[in-house]
Amino acid sequence: MTTETVVRLDGVRKEYGETAALDGVSLRIRRGEAVAVMGPSGCGKSTLLNMVAGLDRPTSGEVTVHGERLDLMSETRLALFRRHHLGMIFQFFNLLDDLSALDNVALAAQLTGSPAGTARRRALELFDELGIADRRDLYPAALSGGERQRVAVARALMNRPALLLADEPTGALDSRAGEQVMDLLIDLNQIGQTLLIVTHDERLAHRCASRLVEFADGRIAAESTLDRV
Amino acid sequence: MRAVWAAARAAVRRRRLQTFVIGLVAFLCTATVVVSLALLDATSTPFDRVFAAQRGAHAVAAFDRALVSDAQLTGAREGVAASAGPFAQATVSLESDDPGPWLRGPLRVVGRAAPDGDVDRLDVWQGRWATGPGEVVLNAVPADGERFAQGPLSAVSEVTVGGTTLRVVGWAWSVSASADAWATPAQVAQLDPAGTQMLYRFSGDVSSREAVRQRLSGVTTGLPGRSLLAAQPYQVMKDEAAETAGVYLPFLGPFGVLGLLVAVLIVGNVVSGAVVSGFRHIGVLKSLGFTPRQVVAVYLTMVSVPAVTGAVLGTALGVAGAYPLLSDTFRDLGYGQTGVPTWVWVAGLLGVPGLVLLTALVPARRAGRLSAAEAISAGSAPRRGRGLRVQRALSGTRLPRSVSLGLGLPFARPARTALTMASLLLGVITVTFATGLSGSLLRVAALGTEAGGDIGIRPGNPDFNETMSTRTHQEVEALLRGLPGTERIGISVTRSYAMVGQSSPVQVDFVRGDVAAMGHERQLIAGRWMSAPGEVVAPTEMANERGLKVGDTLTLEVAGDRMTVTLVGVTMMGLPGSGDDALFAPWREVPGATPDDYYYQVEVAEGTDLAGYMGAVRAADPGLSPWDNSGGDDVTPVVTTFATVLALLLATVAALGVLNTVALDVLDRRRDLGMLKSIGMTPRQVITMLVTSMAALGVVGGLLGIPFGLAAHRLVIPMAADSAKITLPDSVMAVWNPVTLALMVLCGVLIAVLGALLPARSAARLTIARVLHNE
């Protein structure tokens, strides 16, 4: 792990009408760290993820990821930034039903302008690495939950992101599939992938994260270093 | 019921965009339907409509005053539902100051105290009714203020009949053609009336001439023999009307049919889409305890609110738009004085909302039968992908991914795509047909205008108190050729001949100068232009009516002057001064022709001021009467205006169908769009993807629609020409070239892109966080 800061939030505040979802949050995530954010529903952890992913803008404060101020970027620049520097996985996978597993993954590279052949070759490498090569031609409806999430992880890794964001990555999976995804995240972190995981699942946080950030009422209530289980 | 209303009201408020789209579609479709139906009604039954409005006479009967008294006539009422009369009727000859070619020969003057009554309620469209001695009202088809002021009627201030000069105080129109002129009963009594007019509306069958004759025999039973001088059944006027108004039906009828089809398709697409996209909401309602019937009621109420609002506003717009168009169009034929018929109002107010409800009923009932869980999951559960092979093939292409994804989208929802495609197809057909129609009509008008020359000139007629030119026709030609701006001159003199083997006489225009070069030769439909004495060319209307064809030999005879000629060509129209019932023949001197028998048409150099040229003609010889001959025909502006308005309206409705489809796609694919944006799809790529999905349909719609539009054009123009009893030159149909055809394909794309752009832009602005976390 290096000391390079990948994510820096300074005094970030996000208001929805009268309600402040984030209230002056400041946070640093260094390259190679795996940070888990936990807290009760409505505490602001998903809003935090949205800020870091550039999916939403802060009402005030600064959001810097990979050295770039996301809060100052246009929608188009944000999209390009996400494309090249961020990978995201979601609780409900968010795969396109009309595309095969392989095409879902290749899509992320094709959006950057990669030719279809190059994108598919890179996708196949990831399928091999993630152990789902035999599922590449199936469509999402034919995959199990765990397989879908692996495909989603492959898609997130397609453009070699500086930061992998995971929003309740095991929330829609049974325990066995959840375990597999956890193992995958650990493996990724061990080879240097920076992770930010938002979860309710203490087990996930304690297995995958090296640092835990606890949220309450839009603020960081506690931070602690974890010894992975 | 309260719960249903509350849920429906909430749904309307929550789905503002969808409610707005349904309302807008209902509004435009209703307006289209009302204009289309009014158009179909006007073109198919113009006579019946005005006949009913005027309470026209089933029979106009003239009795011999010497044989039958007024009391006898009013007493004879067997089978009569209503009658008007007895009115004194005098048949008089117009004296020397004949007001013009539109009013010639014997004049039937009827004495009526008022224009209204139980039968033959006259439309006094200019001036007032005759109320005093020396006043007369003439019968003519209505013309609006400007046309009246510019036309020949406005110059007619008096007529002289039987030594009595009558002042023209008004103009009226009788669809029953009950008289040529009306005056007060006292005035007509002074004209020595020989007849008594009775106007009858009969009860019972009047569907045929024979049936009317039988009804009339019921009236004449008991009257002295031979007291009935003449009786005109209304079918005579109806047949005449069919010939004139019928020209419009092939032009405008297809727009009515296309309008109805587009309206049905779009409403079906929009409403079924609205219900299908609300399945999740339906599931929630059911989980709250709503019965299937209540669920159906909620959805029907939800779509009824914007549908009824749109229909009311659309009917108002349709009527407001149709009334002046139809009124202007058919008023010139005498059939425009009534408004949009009631049944069209009713169809507009009830038809589209009814159609909306029927369309909504099918998916709403399906939704009502779903279990709550099924309904809820219908909007969010993973779908079995559709169009998979297409997507797979597209993902391997070299196209930008946003484009290839867009091309695959239509395959995911084939039924919705088919409906959208159908509306695009009809939009393209309409625009293609309208373009072809307008192009052909403009070519016909251009040919007519070109052949008519810019300026028509006749020497003054001393009978009309006009100054008579003292110049010979050669001198007039020389004078005109010497005027600045003169480019071409055609000279004609007309003579009437009996044609051997034909009952009616024929006019022959002997022409010289530049007549052929002024456009008539270019109008040739068959054969060639005449090149030697003994050859003639006939206008197509004359050739069709008289059964003449190229190569026929005709024998013409007048006052011992007998000539045998060969028909060598058929042209689209005749000389403007003679109409379409005169043969062209090479020049020859006509003995006894007076100066005003000669007609000169002048084509001036481009940029010449016509008014200035006419002033120069008058200044050069006050005995010459020039007029501006550069105006087009009446049909072209009317039909091109209708075509443009309806094509724009239908293209807009088709674009709304696309808008609705894309809006529904965005709603269905919110999660996918959010995901795509989360992995780096830019707003521009989102717009590109969604617009491409519809532009592809636009291309296909354009390619498929163009042949149908061309076929409609190829079918309709000759049909309209047949109605007008003319044949058109091939050049009139040749309005298409690769550029215009490419433009038609682009038109399909344009409709699709314009419809898709708005929802695509809103999709590009979707907040990803809200979409992805709102599972």
Short mmCIF file of N, CA and C in Angstrom, two decimals, chain B residues 190-324:
data_model
loop_
_atom_site.label_atom_id
_atom_site.label_comp_id
_atom_site.label_asym_id
_atom_site.label_seq_id
_atom_site.Cartn_x
_atom_site.Cartn_y
_atom_site.Cartn_z
N GLN B 190 -94.77 42.62 -63.88
CA GLN B 190 -94.61 43.55 -65.01
C GLN B 190 -93.83 42.94 -66.17
N LEU B 191 -93.17 41.78 -65.91
CA LEU B 191 -92.35 41.14 -66.96
C LEU B 191 -93.18 40.13 -67.76
N ASP B 192 -94.48 40.17 -67.57
CA ASP B 192 -95.38 39.28 -68.31
C ASP B 192 -95.05 37.81 -68.05
N PRO B 193 -95.16 37.39 -66.80
CA PRO B 193 -94.80 36.00 -66.48
C PRO B 193 -95.78 35.01 -67.12
N ALA B 194 -95.24 33.98 -67.71
CA ALA B 194 -96.09 32.95 -68.33
C ALA B 194 -96.23 31.74 -67.43
N GLY B 195 -95.36 31.65 -66.44
CA GLY B 195 -95.38 30.44 -65.61
C GLY B 195 -95.56 30.76 -64.14
N THR B 196 -95.85 29.69 -63.40
CA THR B 196 -95.93 29.78 -61.94
C THR B 196 -95.00 28.70 -61.39
N GLN B 197 -94.15 29.13 -60.50
CA GLN B 197 -93.20 28.16 -59.96
C GLN B 197 -93.69 27.61 -58.62
N MET B 198 -93.55 26.29 -58.47
CA MET B 198 -93.80 25.64 -57.18
C MET B 198 -92.55 24.83 -56.83
N LEU B 199 -92.16 24.92 -55.55
CA LEU B 199 -91.00 24.17 -55.08
C LEU B 199 -91.49 23.15 -54.07
N TYR B 200 -91.17 21.89 -54.29
CA TYR B 200 -91.73 20.82 -53.46
C TYR B 200 -90.64 20.03 -52.73
N ARG B 201 -90.93 19.70 -51.50
CA ARG B 201 -90.20 18.64 -50.80
C ARG B 201 -91.22 17.55 -50.51
N PHE B 202 -90.90 16.35 -50.92
CA PHE B 202 -91.87 15.26 -50.82
C PHE B 202 -91.58 14.37 -49.62
N SER B 203 -92.62 13.76 -49.13
CA SER B 203 -92.43 12.66 -48.18
C SER B 203 -92.32 11.37 -49.01
N GLY B 204 -91.78 10.35 -48.44
CA GLY B 204 -91.64 9.10 -49.18
C GLY B 204 -90.36 9.06 -49.99
N ASP B 205 -90.27 8.07 -50.86
CA ASP B 205 -89.04 7.80 -51.61
C ASP B 205 -88.78 8.87 -52.67
N VAL B 206 -87.60 9.50 -52.57
CA VAL B 206 -87.21 10.47 -53.60
C VAL B 206 -85.79 10.14 -54.08
N SER B 207 -85.42 8.88 -53.96
CA SER B 207 -84.03 8.51 -54.20
C SER B 207 -83.63 8.55 -55.68
N SER B 208 -84.58 8.48 -56.57
CA SER B 208 -84.24 8.48 -58.00
C SER B 208 -85.10 9.50 -58.74
N ARG B 209 -84.68 9.79 -59.94
CA ARG B 209 -85.46 10.72 -60.76
C ARG B 209 -86.88 10.19 -60.97
N GLU B 210 -86.95 8.87 -61.18
CA GLU B 210 -88.25 8.26 -61.42
C GLU B 210 -89.14 8.41 -60.18
N ALA B 211 -88.52 8.21 -59.00
CA ALA B 211 -89.30 8.33 -57.77
C ALA B 211 -89.81 9.76 -57.61
N VAL B 212 -88.97 10.74 -57.95
CA VAL B 212 -89.40 12.14 -57.84
C VAL B 212 -90.55 12.40 -58.83
N ARG B 213 -90.41 11.84 -60.01
CA ARG B 213 -91.47 12.02 -61.03
C ARG B 213 -92.79 11.45 -60.52
N GLN B 214 -92.69 10.31 -59.84
CA GLN B 214 -93.94 9.69 -59.31
C GLN B 214 -94.55 10.57 -58.23
N ARG B 215 -93.66 11.12 -57.33
CA ARG B 215 -94.18 12.01 -56.28
C ARG B 215 -94.84 13.23 -56.92
N LEU B 216 -94.23 13.73 -58.01
CA LEU B 216 -94.75 14.92 -58.69
C LEU B 216 -96.11 14.62 -59.33
N SER B 217 -96.25 13.41 -59.80
CA SER B 217 -97.53 13.06 -60.43
C SER B 217 -98.65 13.10 -59.41
N GLY B 218 -98.30 12.85 -58.14
CA GLY B 218 -99.30 12.95 -57.08
C GLY B 218 -99.80 14.37 -56.93
N VAL B 219 -98.90 15.33 -57.14
CA VAL B 219 -99.26 16.74 -57.01
C VAL B 219 -100.11 17.20 -58.20
N THR B 220 -99.74 16.70 -59.37
CA THR B 220 -100.41 17.21 -60.58
C THR B 220 -101.74 16.51 -60.86
N THR B 221 -101.99 15.45 -60.07
CA THR B 221 -103.27 14.76 -60.26
C THR B 221 -104.43 15.75 -60.02
N GLY B 222 -105.32 15.84 -60.93
CA GLY B 222 -106.47 16.72 -60.78
C GLY B 222 -106.26 18.09 -61.40
N LEU B 223 -105.00 18.41 -61.77
CA LEU B 223 -104.75 19.69 -62.44
C LEU B 223 -104.99 19.51 -63.94
N PRO B 224 -105.30 20.59 -64.62
CA PRO B 224 -105.55 20.48 -66.06
C PRO B 224 -104.36 19.84 -66.78
N GLY B 225 -104.63 19.07 -67.79
CA GLY B 225 -103.57 18.43 -68.56
C GLY B 225 -102.63 19.46 -69.17
N ARG B 226 -101.41 19.13 -69.29
CA ARG B 226 -100.36 19.97 -69.86
C ARG B 226 -100.12 21.27 -69.08
N SER B 227 -100.68 21.34 -67.85
CA SER B 227 -100.43 22.56 -67.06
C SER B 227 -99.01 22.57 -66.50
N LEU B 228 -98.41 21.38 -66.34
CA LEU B 228 -97.02 21.31 -65.87
C LEU B 228 -96.09 21.53 -67.07
N LEU B 229 -95.43 22.68 -67.07
CA LEU B 229 -94.57 23.00 -68.21
C LEU B 229 -93.23 22.28 -68.12
N ALA B 230 -92.66 22.28 -66.95
CA ALA B 230 -91.34 21.64 -66.77
C ALA B 230 -91.14 21.32 -65.30
N ALA B 231 -90.39 20.29 -65.05
CA ALA B 231 -90.07 19.94 -63.66
C ALA B 231 -88.63 19.45 -63.61
N GLN B 232 -87.90 20.01 -62.69
CA GLN B 232 -86.49 19.62 -62.57
C GLN B 232 -86.28 18.87 -61.26
N PRO B 233 -85.99 17.56 -61.32
CA PRO B 233 -85.70 16.84 -60.08
C PRO B 233 -84.35 17.26 -59.53
N TYR B 234 -84.18 17.14 -58.22
CA TYR B 234 -82.95 17.63 -57.59
C TYR B 234 -81.73 16.83 -58.05
N GLN B 235 -81.94 15.63 -58.58
CA GLN B 235 -80.80 14.82 -59.02
C GLN B 235 -80.00 15.50 -60.14
N VAL B 236 -80.66 16.39 -60.90
CA VAL B 236 -79.95 17.09 -61.97
C VAL B 236 -78.83 17.92 -61.37
N MET B 237 -79.18 18.66 -60.31
CA MET B 237 -78.18 19.51 -59.67
C MET B 237 -77.15 18.68 -58.90
N LYS B 238 -77.63 17.56 -58.35
CA LYS B 238 -76.72 16.71 -57.58
C LYS B 238 -75.64 16.13 -58.50
N ASP B 239 -76.04 15.71 -59.68
CA ASP B 239 -75.06 15.16 -60.62
C ASP B 239 -74.05 16.21 -61.03
N GLU B 240 -74.54 17.42 -61.22
CA GLU B 240 -73.65 18.51 -61.62
C GLU B 240 -72.64 18.79 -60.49
N ALA B 241 -73.17 18.75 -59.25
CA ALA B 241 -72.29 19.00 -58.11
C ALA B 241 -71.22 17.93 -58.01
N ALA B 242 -71.61 16.69 -58.28
CA ALA B 242 -70.65 15.58 -58.19
C ALA B 242 -69.49 15.80 -59.15
N GLU B 243 -69.77 16.42 -60.29
CA GLU B 243 -68.71 16.66 -61.26
C GLU B 243 -67.71 17.70 -60.78
N THR B 244 -68.21 18.73 -60.07
CA THR B 244 -67.30 19.81 -59.66
C THR B 244 -66.61 19.47 -58.34
N ALA B 245 -67.40 19.24 -57.29
CA ALA B 245 -66.80 18.96 -55.99
C ALA B 245 -66.04 17.65 -56.01
N GLY B 246 -66.44 16.74 -56.89
CA GLY B 246 -65.80 15.44 -56.96
C GLY B 246 -64.32 15.52 -57.30
N VAL B 247 -63.90 16.62 -57.90
CA VAL B 247 -62.49 16.78 -58.22
C VAL B 247 -61.65 16.76 -56.95
N TYR B 248 -62.23 17.27 -55.85
CA TYR B 248 -61.48 17.38 -54.60
C TYR B 248 -61.35 16.04 -53.87
N LEU B 249 -62.33 15.18 -54.07
CA LEU B 249 -62.37 13.93 -53.28
C LEU B 249 -61.10 13.10 -53.43
N PRO B 250 -60.65 12.81 -54.65
CA PRO B 250 -59.43 12.00 -54.75
C PRO B 250 -58.22 12.70 -54.17
N PHE B 251 -58.21 14.03 -54.22
CA PHE B 251 -57.07 14.76 -53.65
C PHE B 251 -57.07 14.68 -52.13
N LEU B 252 -58.20 14.99 -51.57
CA LEU B 252 -58.24 15.21 -50.13
C LEU B 252 -58.70 13.98 -49.34
N GLY B 253 -59.45 13.11 -49.99
CA GLY B 253 -59.94 11.91 -49.30
C GLY B 253 -58.83 11.09 -48.66
N PRO B 254 -57.71 10.81 -49.38
CA PRO B 254 -56.65 10.00 -48.77
C PRO B 254 -56.11 10.59 -47.47
N PHE B 255 -56.10 11.92 -47.38
CA PHE B 255 -55.61 12.53 -46.14
C PHE B 255 -56.55 12.18 -44.98
N GLY B 256 -57.84 12.18 -45.27
CA GLY B 256 -58.80 11.82 -44.23
C GLY B 256 -58.56 10.41 -43.73
N VAL B 257 -58.38 9.48 -44.67
CA VAL B 257 -58.15 8.08 -44.29
C VAL B 257 -56.84 7.95 -43.52
N LEU B 258 -55.78 8.59 -44.02
CA LEU B 258 -54.48 8.52 -43.34
C LEU B 258 -54.58 9.11 -41.94
N GLY B 259 -55.30 10.21 -41.82
CA GLY B 259 -55.46 10.85 -40.52
C GLY B 259 -56.11 9.91 -39.51
N LEU B 260 -57.15 9.23 -39.95
CA LEU B 260 -57.85 8.30 -39.05
C LEU B 260 -56.93 7.15 -38.65
N LEU B 261 -56.19 6.61 -39.61
CA LEU B 261 -55.30 5.48 -39.31
C LEU B 261 -54.21 5.88 -38.31
N VAL B 262 -53.60 7.03 -38.56
CA VAL B 262 -52.53 7.49 -37.67
C VAL B 262 -53.09 7.70 -36.26
N ALA B 263 -54.27 8.31 -36.18
CA ALA B 263 -54.87 8.57 -34.87
C ALA B 263 -55.09 7.27 -34.11
N VAL B 264 -55.63 6.27 -34.78
CA VAL B 264 -55.90 4.98 -34.11
C VAL B 264 -54.60 4.35 -33.63
N LEU B 265 -53.59 4.35 -34.50
CA LEU B 265 -52.31 3.72 -34.14
C LEU B 265 -51.64 4.41 -32.96
N ILE B 266 -51.61 5.73 -33.02
CA ILE B 266 -50.89 6.47 -31.98
C ILE B 266 -51.60 6.33 -30.65
N VAL B 267 -52.91 6.46 -30.68
CA VAL B 267 -53.65 6.32 -29.43
C VAL B 267 -53.40 4.93 -28.85
N GLY B 268 -53.46 3.91 -29.70
CA GLY B 268 -53.22 2.55 -29.24
C GLY B 268 -51.84 2.41 -28.61
N ASN B 269 -50.85 2.96 -29.27
CA ASN B 269 -49.48 2.86 -28.79
C ASN B 269 -49.30 3.58 -27.46
N VAL B 270 -49.80 4.80 -27.40
CA VAL B 270 -49.59 5.63 -26.21
C VAL B 270 -50.32 5.04 -25.00
N VAL B 271 -51.57 4.69 -25.22
CA VAL B 271 -52.38 4.26 -24.07
C VAL B 271 -51.95 2.87 -23.57
N SER B 272 -51.73 1.94 -24.49
CA SER B 272 -51.33 0.61 -24.01
C SER B 272 -49.97 0.71 -23.31
N GLY B 273 -49.09 1.57 -23.83
CA GLY B 273 -47.79 1.78 -23.19
C GLY B 273 -47.95 2.34 -21.80
N ALA B 274 -48.89 3.27 -21.65
CA ALA B 274 -49.10 3.89 -20.34
C ALA B 274 -49.55 2.86 -19.31
N VAL B 275 -50.42 1.97 -19.73
CA VAL B 275 -50.93 0.96 -18.79
C VAL B 275 -49.83 -0.06 -18.47
N VAL B 276 -49.12 -0.50 -19.52
CA VAL B 276 -48.08 -1.51 -19.28
C VAL B 276 -47.00 -0.97 -18.35
N SER B 277 -46.65 0.30 -18.56
CA SER B 277 -45.59 0.86 -17.71
C SER B 277 -46.08 1.10 -16.28
N GLY B 278 -47.38 0.96 -16.08
CA GLY B 278 -47.90 1.17 -14.72
C GLY B 278 -48.15 -0.12 -13.97
N PHE B 279 -47.65 -1.23 -14.48
CA PHE B 279 -47.91 -2.53 -13.83
C PHE B 279 -47.47 -2.54 -12.36
N ARG B 280 -46.35 -1.93 -12.10
CA ARG B 280 -45.83 -1.94 -10.73
C ARG B 280 -46.81 -1.24 -9.79
N HIS B 281 -47.32 -0.09 -10.29
CA HIS B 281 -48.30 0.67 -9.51
C HIS B 281 -49.56 -0.16 -9.29
N ILE B 282 -49.93 -0.92 -10.34
CA ILE B 282 -51.11 -1.78 -10.24
C ILE B 282 -50.89 -2.82 -9.14
N GLY B 283 -49.68 -3.38 -9.10
CA GLY B 283 -49.36 -4.36 -8.07
C GLY B 283 -49.50 -3.78 -6.68
N VAL B 284 -49.03 -2.55 -6.53
CA VAL B 284 -49.13 -1.90 -5.22
C VAL B 284 -50.61 -1.71 -4.85
N LEU B 285 -51.40 -1.27 -5.83
CA LEU B 285 -52.83 -1.08 -5.56
C LEU B 285 -53.47 -2.39 -5.11
N LYS B 286 -53.13 -3.47 -5.77
CA LYS B 286 -53.73 -4.76 -5.43
C LYS B 286 -53.29 -5.21 -4.04
N SER B 287 -52.04 -4.93 -3.72
CA SER B 287 -51.58 -5.34 -2.40
C SER B 287 -52.29 -4.53 -1.32
N LEU B 288 -52.83 -3.37 -1.70
CA LEU B 288 -53.59 -2.56 -0.73
C LEU B 288 -55.03 -3.03 -0.60
N GLY B 289 -55.44 -3.92 -1.48
CA GLY B 289 -56.80 -4.46 -1.39
C GLY B 289 -57.72 -4.05 -2.51
N PHE B 290 -57.20 -3.39 -3.54
CA PHE B 290 -58.04 -3.04 -4.70
C PHE B 290 -58.44 -4.32 -5.44
N THR B 291 -59.70 -4.41 -5.82
CA THR B 291 -60.16 -5.57 -6.58
C THR B 291 -59.71 -5.40 -8.03
N PRO B 292 -59.69 -6.51 -8.81
CA PRO B 292 -59.32 -6.37 -10.23
C PRO B 292 -60.16 -5.33 -10.94
N ARG B 293 -61.46 -5.31 -10.63
CA ARG B 293 -62.33 -4.34 -11.30
C ARG B 293 -61.94 -2.90 -10.94
N GLN B 294 -61.61 -2.72 -9.66
CA GLN B 294 -61.20 -1.37 -9.24
C GLN B 294 -59.89 -0.96 -9.91
N VAL B 295 -58.99 -1.93 -10.08
CA VAL B 295 -57.72 -1.63 -10.74
C VAL B 295 -57.97 -1.17 -12.18
N VAL B 296 -58.86 -1.91 -12.85
CA VAL B 296 -59.21 -1.54 -14.23
C VAL B 296 -59.81 -0.14 -14.23
N ALA B 297 -60.69 0.12 -13.26
CA ALA B 297 -61.36 1.43 -13.20
C ALA B 297 -60.35 2.55 -12.97
N VAL B 298 -59.36 2.29 -12.10
CA VAL B 298 -58.33 3.31 -11.83
C VAL B 298 -57.61 3.67 -13.13
N TYR B 299 -57.24 2.63 -13.89
CA TYR B 299 -56.46 2.91 -15.10
C TYR B 299 -57.29 3.55 -16.19
N LEU B 300 -58.54 3.12 -16.27
CA LEU B 300 -59.39 3.76 -17.29
C LEU B 300 -59.63 5.21 -16.92
N THR B 301 -59.83 5.46 -15.63
CA THR B 301 -60.04 6.86 -15.20
C THR B 301 -58.77 7.67 -15.45
N MET B 302 -57.64 7.06 -15.15
CA MET B 302 -56.37 7.76 -15.30
C MET B 302 -56.14 8.23 -16.75
N VAL B 303 -56.46 7.36 -17.70
CA VAL B 303 -56.24 7.75 -19.10
C VAL B 303 -57.39 8.59 -19.64
N SER B 304 -58.58 8.47 -18.98
CA SER B 304 -59.74 9.22 -19.48
C SER B 304 -59.58 10.71 -19.24
N VAL B 305 -58.97 11.07 -18.12
CA VAL B 305 -58.87 12.49 -17.78
C VAL B 305 -58.14 13.27 -18.88
N PRO B 306 -56.90 12.86 -19.23
CA PRO B 306 -56.25 13.62 -20.32
C PRO B 306 -56.92 13.39 -21.67
N ALA B 307 -57.50 12.19 -21.86
CA ALA B 307 -58.12 11.90 -23.17
C ALA B 307 -59.31 12.82 -23.42
N VAL B 308 -60.15 12.96 -22.39
CA VAL B 308 -61.35 13.79 -22.56
C VAL B 308 -60.93 15.26 -22.72
N THR B 309 -59.97 15.68 -21.89
CA THR B 309 -59.51 17.08 -22.00
C THR B 309 -58.95 17.32 -23.41
N GLY B 310 -58.10 16.39 -23.86
CA GLY B 310 -57.51 16.53 -25.19
C GLY B 310 -58.57 16.52 -26.28
N ALA B 311 -59.57 15.65 -26.11
CA ALA B 311 -60.61 15.52 -27.14
C ALA B 311 -61.43 16.80 -27.25
N VAL B 312 -61.75 17.39 -26.09
CA VAL B 312 -62.56 18.63 -26.11
C VAL B 312 -61.77 19.74 -26.82
N LEU B 313 -60.51 19.89 -26.40
CA LEU B 313 -59.68 20.94 -27.01
C LEU B 313 -59.41 20.63 -28.48
N GLY B 314 -59.17 19.34 -28.78
CA GLY B 314 -58.89 18.93 -30.16
C GLY B 314 -60.09 19.15 -31.07
N THR B 315 -61.28 18.87 -30.55
CA THR B 315 -62.48 19.10 -31.36
C THR B 315 -62.62 20.59 -31.66
N ALA B 316 -62.37 21.40 -30.63
CA ALA B 316 -62.46 22.85 -30.84
C ALA B 316 -61.46 23.30 -31.91
N LEU B 317 -60.22 22.81 -31.80
CA LEU B 317 -59.19 23.19 -32.78
C LEU B 317 -59.55 22.67 -34.17
N GLY B 318 -60.00 21.40 -34.21
CA GLY B 318 -60.34 20.80 -35.49
C GLY B 318 -61.45 21.56 -36.19
N VAL B 319 -62.48 21.90 -35.41
CA VAL B 319 -63.61 22.63 -36.01
C VAL B 319 -63.15 24.01 -36.44
N ALA B 320 -62.38 24.66 -35.55
CA ALA B 320 -61.90 26.01 -35.88
C ALA B 320 -61.02 25.98 -37.13
N GLY B 321 -60.22 24.91 -37.27
CA GLY B 321 -59.33 24.82 -38.43
C GLY B 321 -60.06 24.39 -39.68
N ALA B 322 -60.99 23.44 -39.50
CA ALA B 322 -61.67 22.88 -40.68
C ALA B 322 -62.65 23.88 -41.29
N TYR B 323 -63.31 24.65 -40.41
CA TYR B 323 -64.39 25.50 -40.91
C TYR B 323 -63.92 26.47 -42.00
N PRO B 324 -62.87 27.28 -41.69
CA PRO B 324 -62.47 28.23 -42.76
C PRO B 324 -61.91 27.53 -43.99
#
